[in-house]
CSV table of C-alpha atoms and ligand atoms in Angstrom, one decimal:
chain,number,residue,atom,x,y,z
A,1,MET,CA,22.7,-19.9,21.2
A,2,GLN,CA,24.6,-17.9,18.9
A,3,ASP,CA,24.9,-21.3,17.1
A,4,THR,CA,21.3,-21.7,17.3
A,5,LEU,CA,20.6,-18.5,16.0
A,6,THR,CA,23.2,-18.4,13.0
A,7,LYS,CA,20.7,-21.3,11.8
A,8,LEU,CA,17.9,-20.2,12.2
A,9,LYS,CA,19.5,-17.2,10.0
A,10,ASN,CA,20.6,-19.3,7.1
A,11,ARG,CA,16.9,-20.6,6.7
A,12,ASP,CA,15.5,-17.2,6.8
A,13,LYS,CA,18.0,-16.4,4.0
A,14,GLU,CA,16.3,-19.4,2.4
A,15,ILE,CA,13.4,-18.0,2.8
A,16,GLN,CA,14.0,-14.1,1.9
A,17,LEU,CA,15.8,-15.7,-1.4
A,18,LEU,CA,12.2,-17.8,-2.5
A,19,SER,CA,10.2,-14.7,-1.5
A,20,HIS,CA,12.4,-12.5,-3.8
A,21,THR,CA,12.0,-15.2,-6.3
A,22,ILE,CA,8.1,-15.2,-6.2
A,23,ALA,CA,8.5,-11.5,-6.6
A,24,LEU,CA,10.1,-11.7,-10.0
A,25,LEU,CA,7.7,-14.2,-11.1
A,26,GLY,CA,4.4,-12.1,-9.8
A,27,TRP,CA,6.9,-8.8,-11.6
A,28,ASP,CA,7.1,-10.3,-14.8
A,29,GLN,CA,3.5,-11.9,-15.3
A,30,GLU,CA,2.1,-7.9,-14.2
A,31,THR,CA,4.9,-6.3,-16.8
A,32,CYS,CA,5.3,-8.5,-19.9
A,33,ILE,CA,3.9,-12.5,-19.5
A,34,PRO,CA,2.7,-13.6,-22.8
A,35,GLU,CA,-1.0,-14.2,-22.5
A,36,LYS,CA,-0.4,-18.1,-22.9
A,37,SER,CA,1.6,-18.9,-20.3
A,38,VAL,CA,-0.6,-17.5,-17.4
A,39,ASN,CA,-1.9,-21.3,-16.1
A,40,GLU,CA,1.6,-22.1,-15.9
A,41,ARG,CA,2.9,-19.5,-13.9
A,42,ALA,CA,0.0,-19.6,-11.7
A,43,GLU,CA,1.9,-23.0,-10.8
A,44,GLN,CA,5.4,-21.7,-11.1
A,45,ILE,CA,4.4,-19.3,-8.2
A,46,SER,CA,2.3,-22.5,-6.2
A,47,LEU,CA,5.5,-24.6,-6.4
A,48,VAL,CA,7.3,-21.8,-4.2
A,49,GLU,CA,5.2,-20.9,-1.9
A,50,GLY,CA,4.9,-24.5,-1.1
A,51,LEU,CA,8.6,-24.3,-0.8
A,52,ILE,CA,8.5,-21.4,1.6
A,53,HIS,CA,5.9,-23.1,3.5
A,54,ASP,CA,7.6,-26.3,3.9
A,55,ARG,CA,11.2,-24.0,5.3
A,56,VAL,CA,8.8,-21.9,7.7
A,57,THR,CA,6.9,-25.0,9.1
A,58,SER,CA,9.8,-27.6,9.1
A,59,GLU,CA,10.4,-29.4,12.2
A,60,ASP,CA,13.7,-28.2,12.7
A,61,THR,CA,12.5,-24.5,12.7
A,62,GLY,CA,10.3,-25.5,15.5
A,63,GLU,CA,13.2,-26.9,17.0
A,64,LEU,CA,15.2,-23.7,16.8
A,65,PHE,CA,12.6,-21.6,18.1
A,66,SER,CA,12.4,-23.8,20.9
A,67,LEU,CA,16.2,-23.4,21.6
A,68,LEU,CA,15.8,-19.6,21.5
A,69,GLY,CA,13.3,-19.8,24.1
A,70,ALA,CA,10.6,-18.5,22.2
A,71,ASP,CA,7.1,-19.7,22.9
A,72,GLU,CA,3.4,-17.9,23.4
A,73,ARG,CA,4.5,-15.9,26.2
A,74,ASN,CA,8.5,-15.5,25.0
A,75,PRO,CA,8.1,-14.6,21.5
A,76,ALA,CA,11.0,-12.8,21.0
A,77,GLY,CA,12.8,-15.4,22.2
A,78,ALA,CA,14.7,-15.9,25.6
A,79,PRO,CA,16.0,-12.8,27.5
A,80,GLY,CA,19.3,-11.1,27.1
A,81,LEU,CA,19.1,-11.3,23.5
A,82,SER,CA,20.4,-8.0,21.2
A,83,GLY,CA,17.7,-6.0,20.1
A,84,ASN,CA,17.7,-6.9,16.3
A,85,ASP,CA,18.4,-10.3,17.4
A,86,ALA,CA,15.2,-10.1,20.0
A,87,ALA,CA,12.9,-8.4,17.1
A,88,PHE,CA,14.4,-10.9,14.1
A,89,ILE,CA,12.9,-13.9,16.4
A,90,ARG,CA,9.7,-11.7,17.2
A,91,GLU,CA,8.4,-11.3,13.5
A,92,PHE,CA,9.9,-14.8,12.4
A,93,TYR,CA,8.1,-16.9,15.4
A,94,ARG,CA,4.4,-14.4,14.7
A,95,ILE,CA,5.0,-15.9,11.0
A,96,TYR,CA,6.0,-19.9,12.0
A,97,LYS,CA,3.1,-19.5,14.5
A,98,LYS,CA,0.4,-18.7,11.7
A,99,ARG,CA,1.9,-20.6,9.1
A,100,MET,CA,2.1,-23.7,11.1
A,101,LYS,CA,-1.8,-23.9,11.3
A,102,LEU,CA,-2.1,-24.0,7.8
A,103,PRO,CA,-2.1,-26.9,5.8
A,104,LYS,CA,-0.2,-26.7,2.8
A,105,GLU,CA,-2.8,-28.3,0.6
A,106,LEU,CA,-4.7,-24.9,1.8
A,107,VAL,CA,-1.4,-22.4,1.5
A,108,THR,CA,-1.2,-23.8,-2.2
A,109,GLU,CA,-4.4,-23.8,-3.6
A,110,PHE,CA,-5.0,-20.1,-2.4
A,111,ALA,CA,-1.9,-19.3,-4.4
A,112,LYS,CA,-3.1,-21.6,-7.6
A,113,VAL,CA,-7.0,-19.8,-7.2
A,114,THR,CA,-5.6,-16.4,-6.7
A,115,SER,CA,-2.9,-16.3,-9.8
A,116,LEU,CA,-5.9,-17.6,-12.1
A,117,ALA,CA,-8.6,-15.2,-10.4
A,118,GLN,CA,-6.3,-12.4,-11.7
A,119,ALA,CA,-7.0,-12.8,-15.6
A,120,LYS,CA,-10.5,-13.5,-14.4
A,121,TRP,CA,-10.7,-10.6,-12.7
A,122,ALA,CA,-9.3,-8.5,-15.3
A,123,GLU,CA,-11.5,-9.9,-18.4
A,124,ALA,CA,-14.6,-9.6,-16.1
A,125,ARG,CA,-13.8,-5.5,-15.3
A,126,SER,CA,-12.9,-5.1,-19.1
A,127,LYS,CA,-17.0,-6.2,-20.3
A,128,SER,CA,-18.5,-5.1,-16.6
A,129,GLU,CA,-19.7,-8.3,-15.9
A,130,PHE,CA,-19.5,-9.4,-12.0
A,131,GLY,CA,-20.4,-13.2,-13.1
A,132,ILE,CA,-17.2,-14.0,-14.7
A,133,PHE,CA,-15.2,-13.0,-11.6
A,134,ALA,CA,-18.1,-14.6,-9.1
A,135,PRO,CA,-17.4,-18.4,-8.8
A,136,LEU,CA,-13.6,-17.3,-8.7
A,137,LEU,CA,-14.1,-14.9,-5.7
A,138,GLU,CA,-16.4,-17.2,-3.9
A,139,ARG,CA,-13.9,-19.4,-4.1
A,140,ILE,CA,-11.2,-16.8,-2.4
A,141,VAL,CA,-13.9,-15.8,0.0
A,142,ASP,CA,-14.1,-19.8,1.1
A,143,LEU,CA,-10.7,-20.1,1.5
A,144,THR,CA,-9.8,-17.3,3.5
A,145,ARG,CA,-12.3,-17.8,5.9
A,146,LYS,CA,-10.6,-21.3,6.1
A,147,LYS,CA,-7.7,-19.8,6.9
A,148,ALA,CA,-9.0,-17.6,9.0
A,149,ASP,CA,-10.5,-20.7,10.9
A,150,CYS,CA,-7.1,-22.3,10.9
A,151,MET,CA,-5.1,-19.4,12.0
A,152,GLY,CA,-7.3,-18.9,15.1
A,153,TYR,CA,-9.3,-16.0,16.8
A,154,SER,CA,-11.0,-15.0,20.0
A,155,LEU,CA,-13.5,-12.6,18.9
A,156,ASP,CA,-12.8,-11.6,15.2
A,157,PRO,CA,-12.0,-13.7,11.7
A,158,TYR,CA,-11.0,-10.7,10.9
A,159,ASP,CA,-8.0,-9.8,13.2
A,160,PRO,CA,-5.4,-13.0,11.9
A,161,LEU,CA,-6.2,-11.6,8.3
A,162,LEU,CA,-5.7,-8.1,8.7
A,163,ASP,CA,-2.4,-9.3,11.1
A,164,ASP,CA,-1.1,-10.4,7.8
A,165,PHE,CA,-1.1,-7.0,6.5
A,166,GLU,CA,-1.4,-4.8,9.5
A,167,PRO,CA,1.0,-7.0,12.1
A,168,TRP,CA,-0.2,-6.8,15.8
A,169,MET,CA,-3.3,-4.9,15.0
A,170,LYS,CA,-6.4,-5.9,16.0
A,171,ASN,CA,-10.2,-5.4,14.4
A,172,SER,CA,-11.1,-4.0,17.2
A,173,GLU,CA,-8.9,-1.1,17.3
A,174,LEU,CA,-9.4,-0.4,13.4
A,175,ALA,CA,-12.8,-0.3,13.8
A,176,SER,CA,-12.8,2.5,16.7
A,177,ILE,CA,-10.4,4.8,14.6
A,178,PHE,CA,-12.5,4.1,11.8
A,179,GLY,CA,-15.6,5.1,13.4
A,180,LYS,CA,-14.3,8.2,14.8
A,181,LEU,CA,-12.8,9.1,11.3
A,182,GLU,CA,-16.0,8.4,9.0
A,183,PRO,CA,-18.5,11.4,10.7
A,184,GLU,CA,-15.7,13.7,10.6
A,185,LEU,CA,-14.6,12.9,7.1
A,186,SER,CA,-18.1,12.6,5.8
A,187,ALA,CA,-18.4,16.3,7.5
A,188,LEU,CA,-15.4,18.2,6.5
A,189,ALA,CA,-16.6,16.6,2.7
A,190,VAL,CA,-20.2,18.2,2.9
A,191,ARG,CA,-18.6,21.4,3.8
A,192,ILE,CA,-16.3,21.3,0.8
A,193,ALA,CA,-19.7,20.7,-1.5
A,194,GLU,CA,-21.1,23.3,-0.6
A,195,LYS,CA,-18.5,25.6,-1.6
A,196,SER,CA,-17.3,23.2,-4.7
A,197,GLY,CA,-18.3,26.1,-7.2
A,198,ARG,CA,-15.4,28.4,-5.8
A,199,VAL,CA,-12.6,26.3,-7.6
A,200,ALA,CA,-13.4,25.0,-11.0
A,201,PRO,CA,-11.6,22.6,-12.5
A,202,VAL,CA,-8.9,23.5,-15.0
A,203,ALA,CA,-7.6,20.4,-17.8
A,204,VAL,CA,-5.2,20.5,-20.6
A,205,ASP,CA,-5.6,19.1,-23.5
A,206,GLY,CA,-3.5,16.9,-26.0
A,207,GLU,CA,-1.4,13.8,-27.0
A,208,PHE,CA,1.3,13.4,-24.5
A,209,ASP,CA,4.2,11.3,-25.7
A,210,GLU,CA,5.1,8.4,-23.6
A,211,ARG,CA,8.5,8.8,-24.1
A,212,LYS,CA,8.3,12.2,-22.4
A,213,GLN,CA,6.4,11.1,-19.6
A,214,ARG,CA,8.7,8.5,-18.8
A,215,GLU,CA,11.5,11.0,-18.9
A,216,ILE,CA,9.6,13.8,-16.3
A,217,SER,CA,9.4,9.9,-14.1
A,218,GLU,CA,13.2,9.3,-14.4
A,219,SER,CA,13.4,13.2,-13.1
A,220,ILE,CA,11.0,13.2,-10.3
A,221,MET,CA,12.9,9.7,-9.0
A,222,LYS,CA,16.3,11.1,-9.5
A,223,MET,CA,14.8,14.3,-7.6
A,224,MET,CA,13.5,12.2,-4.7
A,225,GLY,CA,16.8,10.5,-3.9
A,226,PHE,CA,15.8,7.2,-6.2
A,227,ASP,CA,18.9,4.8,-6.6
A,228,PHE,CA,18.9,3.4,-10.6
A,229,GLY,CA,21.9,1.4,-9.1
A,230,SER,CA,19.2,-0.6,-7.4
A,231,GLY,CA,15.9,-0.2,-9.1
A,232,ARG,CA,14.0,0.5,-12.5
A,233,ILE,CA,10.7,1.5,-13.6
A,234,ASP,CA,8.7,-0.2,-15.9
A,235,VAL,CA,5.2,-0.2,-16.9
A,236,SER,CA,2.1,-2.3,-15.6
A,237,ALA,CA,-1.5,-1.7,-15.8
A,238,HIS,CA,-1.6,-1.2,-12.5
A,239,PRO,CA,1.1,0.4,-10.5
A,240,PHE,CA,3.2,-1.1,-7.6
A,241,THR,CA,6.5,-1.5,-6.3
A,242,ALA,CA,8.0,-4.5,-5.8
A,243,THR,CA,11.6,-6.1,-4.0
A,244,LEU,CA,13.3,-8.4,-6.1
A,245,GLY,CA,16.3,-8.7,-4.4
A,246,SER,CA,18.2,-7.0,-1.1
A,247,LYS,CA,18.8,-4.7,-4.1
A,248,ASP,CA,16.8,-4.5,-6.9
A,249,VAL,CA,13.1,-2.5,-6.1
A,250,ARG,CA,11.5,-1.5,-9.2
A,251,ILE,CA,8.3,0.3,-9.4
A,252,THR,CA,6.2,0.5,-12.6
A,253,THR,CA,3.5,3.3,-13.4
A,254,ARG,CA,1.0,3.4,-16.3
A,255,TYR,CA,1.7,6.4,-19.5
A,256,ILE,CA,-2.4,7.8,-19.9
A,257,THR,CA,-1.5,10.1,-23.5
A,258,SER,CA,-4.2,12.4,-22.7
A,259,ASP,CA,-3.2,12.6,-19.1
A,260,PRO,CA,0.1,13.3,-18.3
A,261,VAL,CA,-0.8,14.3,-14.4
A,262,SER,CA,-1.7,10.5,-13.7
A,263,ASN,CA,1.8,9.2,-14.3
A,264,VAL,CA,3.8,12.1,-12.4
A,265,TYR,CA,1.6,11.5,-9.4
A,266,SER,CA,1.4,7.3,-9.5
A,267,THR,CA,5.0,7.8,-10.0
A,268,ILE,CA,5.7,9.8,-6.6
A,269,HIS,CA,3.8,7.5,-4.8
A,270,GLU,CA,5.5,4.2,-6.3
A,271,THR,CA,9.1,5.8,-5.6
A,272,GLY,CA,8.1,6.3,-1.9
A,273,HIS,CA,7.7,3.0,-1.3
A,274,ALA,CA,10.6,2.4,-3.2
A,275,LEU,CA,12.9,4.9,-1.2
A,276,TYR,CA,11.6,3.2,2.2
A,277,GLU,CA,12.9,-0.5,0.4
A,278,GLN,CA,16.4,1.2,-0.5
A,279,GLY,CA,16.5,2.7,2.8
A,280,PHE,CA,16.9,-0.5,5.2
A,281,GLY,CA,19.9,-0.5,7.3
A,282,ASP,CA,22.9,-2.2,5.6
A,283,GLU,CA,23.0,-4.9,8.6
A,284,LEU,CA,19.2,-5.6,7.9
A,285,TYR,CA,19.2,-6.7,4.2
A,286,GLY,CA,18.9,-10.5,2.9
A,287,THR,CA,16.9,-10.8,6.6
A,288,LEU,CA,13.0,-10.7,7.2
A,289,LEU,CA,14.5,-7.5,9.6
A,290,ALA,CA,14.6,-5.4,5.7
A,291,ASN,CA,10.7,-5.0,5.3
A,292,GLY,CA,8.6,-2.4,6.3
A,293,ALA,CA,7.4,-2.4,9.6
A,294,SER,CA,3.9,-2.9,8.3
A,295,MET,CA,1.8,-2.5,5.0
A,296,GLY,CA,0.2,0.3,6.4
A,297,LEU,CA,3.5,2.0,7.5
A,298,HIS,CA,4.8,1.2,4.1
A,299,GLU,CA,2.0,3.2,2.4
A,300,SER,CA,2.4,6.0,4.6
A,301,GLN,CA,5.6,6.6,3.1
A,302,SER,CA,4.4,6.9,-0.2
A,303,ARG,CA,1.5,9.0,0.6
A,304,LEU,CA,3.3,11.1,2.4
A,305,TRP,CA,5.5,11.7,-0.4
A,306,GLU,CA,2.5,11.8,-3.1
A,307,ASN,CA,0.1,14.3,-0.8
A,308,MET,CA,2.0,15.8,1.7
A,309,ILE,CA,5.0,16.7,0.1
A,310,GLY,CA,3.7,16.2,-3.7
A,311,ARG,CA,0.5,17.9,-3.9
A,312,SER,CA,1.9,21.0,-1.5
A,313,ARG,CA,2.4,24.7,-3.2
A,314,GLY,CA,5.6,24.5,-3.0
A,315,PHE,CA,6.5,21.2,-4.6
A,316,SER,CA,3.9,21.0,-7.0
A,317,ALA,CA,5.2,24.1,-8.3
A,318,ARG,CA,8.5,21.9,-9.3
A,319,ILE,CA,6.5,19.1,-10.7
A,320,LEU,CA,4.4,21.9,-13.0
A,321,SER,CA,7.6,23.5,-14.3
A,322,LEU,CA,8.4,19.7,-15.6
A,323,LEU,CA,5.5,19.4,-17.4
A,324,LYS,CA,6.1,22.7,-18.8
A,325,ASP,CA,9.2,21.8,-19.9
A,326,ALA,CA,8.4,18.5,-21.8
A,327,PHE,CA,4.6,19.8,-22.8
A,328,PRO,CA,5.6,24.1,-23.0
A,329,ALA,CA,2.3,24.8,-25.5
A,330,GLU,CA,0.2,22.4,-23.5
A,331,PHE,CA,1.0,24.0,-20.4
A,332,ALA,CA,1.7,27.5,-21.4
A,333,ASN,CA,-1.5,28.6,-19.6
A,334,VAL,CA,-1.4,27.2,-16.8
A,335,THR,CA,-0.1,28.9,-13.4
A,336,PRO,CA,1.1,27.2,-10.3
A,337,GLY,CA,-1.9,28.3,-8.4
A,338,ASP,CA,-4.1,26.9,-11.1
A,339,PHE,CA,-2.1,23.4,-10.6
A,340,TYR,CA,-2.4,23.5,-7.3
A,341,THR,CA,-6.0,24.2,-6.5
A,342,ARG,CA,-8.0,23.5,-9.5
A,343,MET,CA,-5.7,20.5,-10.8
A,344,ILE,CA,-4.3,18.5,-8.4
A,345,ASN,CA,-6.2,19.4,-5.2
A,346,ARG,CA,-9.4,19.2,-6.1
A,347,VAL,CA,-12.4,17.4,-4.2
A,348,LYS,CA,-15.1,15.6,-5.9
A,349,PRO,CA,-16.9,12.2,-4.9
A,350,SER,CA,-16.0,10.1,-7.6
A,351,PHE,CA,-16.5,6.0,-8.3
A,352,ILE,CA,-13.0,5.2,-8.5
A,353,ARG,CA,-10.7,5.0,-4.9
A,354,THR,CA,-7.2,5.5,-7.3
A,355,GLU,CA,-8.3,8.0,-8.9
A,356,SER,CA,-10.3,9.9,-5.5
A,357,ASP,CA,-9.0,13.3,-3.6
A,358,GLU,CA,-7.4,13.4,-0.1
A,359,VAL,CA,-10.6,13.8,1.9
A,360,THR,CA,-13.0,11.2,0.0
A,361,TYR,CA,-10.3,8.7,-0.1
A,362,ASN,CA,-10.2,7.0,3.3
A,363,LEU,CA,-14.1,6.9,2.3
A,364,HIS,CA,-13.6,4.5,-0.1
A,365,ILE,CA,-11.5,2.3,2.0
A,366,ILE,CA,-14.3,2.3,4.6
A,367,LEU,CA,-16.5,1.1,1.8
A,368,ARG,CA,-14.4,-2.0,1.1
A,369,TYR,CA,-14.0,-2.5,4.7
A,370,ASN,CA,-17.4,-2.7,5.7
A,371,LEU,CA,-18.1,-5.0,2.5
A,372,GLU,CA,-15.2,-7.3,3.3
A,373,THR,CA,-15.3,-7.7,6.8
A,374,ARG,CA,-19.5,-9.0,6.5
A,375,LEU,CA,-18.1,-11.4,3.6
A,376,VAL,CA,-15.5,-13.1,5.8
A,377,ARG,CA,-18.1,-12.9,8.7
A,378,GLY,CA,-20.2,-14.8,6.1
A,379,GLU,CA,-23.0,-12.4,6.2
A,380,LEU,CA,-22.9,-11.2,3.2
A,381,ALA,CA,-23.2,-13.3,-0.1
A,382,VAL,CA,-20.6,-13.1,-2.9
A,383,ALA,CA,-24.1,-12.8,-5.4
A,384,ASP,CA,-25.1,-9.8,-3.0
A,385,LEU,CA,-22.0,-7.8,-2.9
A,386,PRO,CA,-22.6,-5.5,-6.5
A,387,ALA,CA,-25.6,-4.2,-4.8
A,388,ALA,CA,-24.5,-3.8,-1.3
A,389,TRP,CA,-21.5,-1.9,-3.0
A,390,LYS,CA,-24.0,0.3,-4.5
A,391,ALA,CA,-25.4,0.7,-1.0
A,392,GLU,CA,-22.7,1.6,0.6
A,393,SER,CA,-21.3,4.0,-2.1
A,394,ARG,CA,-24.5,5.8,-1.9
A,395,LYS,CA,-24.5,5.9,2.2
A,396,LEU,CA,-20.8,7.1,2.0
A,397,LEU,CA,-19.7,9.1,-0.9
A,398,GLY,CA,-23.4,10.1,-1.7
A,399,ILE,CA,-23.4,8.4,-5.4
A,400,GLU,CA,-24.0,5.2,-6.9
A,401,PRO,CA,-21.5,3.7,-9.7
A,402,SER,CA,-24.3,2.5,-13.2
A,403,ASN,CA,-22.0,-0.6,-13.3
A,404,ASP,CA,-19.7,-3.0,-11.8
A,405,SER,CA,-16.2,-1.9,-13.5
A,406,ASP,CA,-17.1,1.4,-11.7
A,407,GLY,CA,-18.4,-0.3,-8.1
A,408,ALA,CA,-17.5,-4.1,-7.1
A,409,LEU,CA,-15.2,-4.8,-9.9
A,410,GLN,CA,-12.9,-1.9,-9.7
A,411,ASP,CA,-9.6,-2.7,-7.7
A,412,ILE,CA,-7.5,-5.9,-8.5
A,413,HIS,CA,-7.4,-6.5,-4.4
A,414,TRP,CA,-9.6,-9.8,-3.6
A,415,SER,CA,-8.8,-11.1,-6.7
A,416,PHE,CA,-5.0,-11.2,-5.2
A,417,GLY,CA,-6.5,-12.8,-2.3
A,418,SER,CA,-6.0,-10.1,0.1
A,419,ILE,CA,-8.8,-9.5,2.4
A,420,GLY,CA,-7.8,-7.4,5.1
A,421,TYR,CA,-5.3,-5.1,2.9
A,422,PHE,CA,-7.5,-2.1,2.5
A,423,PRO,CA,-7.4,-0.7,5.6
A,424,THR,CA,-3.6,-0.3,5.6
A,425,TYR,CA,-4.6,2.2,2.6
A,426,ALA,CA,-6.4,4.5,5.2
A,427,LEU,CA,-3.8,3.6,7.9
A,428,GLY,CA,-1.3,4.8,5.7
A,429,ASN,CA,-2.8,8.3,5.0
A,430,LEU,CA,-3.3,8.5,8.7
A,431,TYR,CA,0.2,7.4,9.7
A,432,SER,CA,1.3,9.8,6.9
A,433,ALA,CA,-0.1,13.0,8.4
A,434,GLN,CA,1.4,12.1,11.8
A,435,PHE,CA,4.9,11.8,10.9
A,436,TYR,CA,4.4,14.9,8.5
A,437,ALA,CA,3.6,17.2,11.6
A,438,LYS,CA,7.1,15.9,13.2
A,439,LEU,CA,8.7,16.4,9.9
A,440,VAL,CA,7.9,19.8,9.8
A,441,GLU,CA,9.2,20.1,13.6
A,442,ASP,CA,12.5,19.3,12.9
A,443,VAL,CA,12.7,20.1,8.5
A,444,PRO,CA,10.6,23.3,8.8
A,445,ASP,CA,11.2,23.8,5.0
A,446,ALA,CA,9.5,20.9,4.6
A,447,ASP,CA,6.0,22.9,5.2
A,448,GLY,CA,3.7,22.6,2.8
A,449,GLU,CA,2.3,25.5,2.2
A,450,SER,CA,5.7,28.1,3.0
A,451,GLY,CA,8.6,25.5,1.9
A,452,SER,CA,11.2,26.0,0.0
A,453,PHE,CA,11.6,22.3,-1.6
A,454,ALA,CA,15.1,23.3,-3.2
A,455,ASP,CA,16.9,20.2,-3.6
A,456,ASP,CA,18.6,20.6,-0.1
A,457,THR,CA,15.1,20.3,1.4
A,458,ILE,CA,14.2,17.0,-0.3
A,459,ALA,CA,17.8,15.6,0.4
A,460,ASP,CA,17.1,16.6,4.4
A,461,ILE,CA,13.2,15.0,4.3
A,462,LEU,CA,15.0,11.7,2.7
A,463,CYS,CA,17.4,12.0,5.4
A,464,TRP,CA,15.2,12.6,8.2
A,465,LEU,CA,12.6,9.7,7.0
A,466,ARG,CA,16.1,7.4,6.3
A,467,GLU,CA,17.2,7.8,10.3
A,468,LYS,CA,13.7,7.9,11.8
A,469,ILE,CA,11.9,5.3,9.5
A,470,HIS,CA,13.6,3.5,6.8
A,471,SER,CA,16.8,2.5,8.5
A,472,ARG,CA,14.8,0.6,11.1
A,473,GLY,CA,13.1,-1.9,8.6
A,474,CYS,CA,10.5,-3.9,11.0
A,475,THR,CA,12.8,-3.9,14.0
A,476,LEU,CA,9.7,-1.8,15.8
A,477,THR,CA,6.2,-3.0,15.4
A,478,ALA,CA,4.4,-0.7,13.7
A,479,ALA,CA,3.0,1.2,16.9
A,480,ASP,CA,5.9,1.4,18.6
A,481,LEU,CA,7.8,2.9,15.4
A,482,CYS,CA,5.1,5.8,15.8
A,483,GLY,CA,5.6,6.2,19.2
A,484,LYS,CA,9.2,6.7,18.8
A,485,VAL,CA,8.8,8.7,16.1
A,486,THR,CA,6.0,10.9,17.1
A,487,ASP,CA,5.6,10.9,20.9
A,488,ALA,CA,2.2,9.9,20.1
A,489,PRO,CA,0.0,6.6,19.4
A,490,LEU,CA,-1.6,6.4,15.7
A,491,ASP,CA,-4.4,9.4,15.9
A,492,PRO,CA,-6.6,10.1,13.5
A,493,ASN,CA,-6.8,13.6,14.5
A,494,PHE,CA,-3.6,14.5,13.1
A,495,PHE,CA,-4.9,13.4,9.4
A,496,MET,CA,-8.2,15.7,9.9
A,497,CYS,CA,-6.0,18.8,11.1
A,498,TYR,CA,-3.7,18.3,8.1
A,499,LEU,CA,-7.3,18.3,6.0
A,500,GLU,CA,-8.8,21.0,8.1
A,501,ARG,CA,-5.6,23.2,7.0
A,502,LYS,CA,-5.0,22.6,3.8
A,503,TYR,CA,-8.7,22.6,2.1
A,504,GLY,CA,-9.8,25.3,4.8
A,505,ASP,CA,-7.2,27.1,2.4
A,506,ILE,CA,-8.5,26.1,-0.7
A,507,TYR,CA,-12.4,26.0,-0.3
A,508,GLY,CA,-12.5,29.1,2.1
A,509,LEU,CA,-13.9,26.9,5.1
B,601,LIG,CO1,1.1,2.2,-2.3
């Protein structure tokens, strides 16, 4: 048995090395690739994707699973395997089963089309012409529907797609969570809008030097505990985190010279993701267990740092002092109270998801979710997407974008083929609030309203996250991890309570 398990682990090691290679190709594509190299890059990525597919689905992988007793009834293998070994088989077998159902041609074509689509999407967005991106999006939706059919589902074609990003969660569960969340969020947004006059915005004017902004990013990363010996920060059009090796976790940001605050919160967000990747238990590195439990869980780590901690009174006062040190004249008149209520926590419906506030953010996600589930079910044609977007935006946010750059073209994700991914952003917000409630019980100084956020407190927060969440990688499913850490299943009430308390105070509700 041990011998068989070792063979399976060796197989996984090759797959992890290939996955990190794809991450490197992708990272390079987003940060520094020369324009004329884009087509060959698509072929490179497609080739390595094919190699991964071959290794996962090879006949001997299947034999190893049957020797270990893994099948539909026992996805974690024969009884008697230790916790991490059983988790390893459970996760590997889940991936194997799905891959076995996908023809290789579909996998490589998908990789190629989505790699090409990214450049078309960028062109379409910059010109605000949906027609430039539409033919590729049609192919992506078509291939995605084929993928769902191949992977199989009993009720809902969205199930196997969601499972790629949020393993083990079914769309019925998601729909019921969103069904509860949407009316409560909308009602809160309306109550806040009625009091919006109470909080006038404050803006800072000036040219904010990129080099100084970069120094602020690095200070924040150090403050949060990022290990520069196994990671770095670079620049890309859209900030992201990528793991290029077990000891190589990279984040990106963008420096907007008219707005130094944008980079600050992107950096905190991506560092939250990176700390998760840098915090897996030593015994998990190099294996598929050195991964987040789900994308929603991953997003909970970035959002907890960005919002619950980063946008709290105590922590934001530290951020403001970094900004004042770098840009003394421009921030001279900004008080910590102004920064907190009038700059970083204003609630206002907006077109762009990435610029939206904590209250309306999840409504943006529900908007995309409503549209992509219809695309996948064949109830909505790609050509009708821009109009459908406007209608959903009016319904959920009360505003309608006048062009497609502010509407259906605003996010890159569909060009990656990431259909089923957006809901994990909302789940991340919900998980983060639930974890945060528990964190504050254990580390009272982490409370946003009254916390001290001295270096010791920040170290205590990271230590708590490492012990309870990071070190476990994906040895537990997201649902099991949530239950173990918070003694409760995922419940959107934690998020609503967090919003009510914070924004009730700011807007005097
Ligand atoms: Co994120």
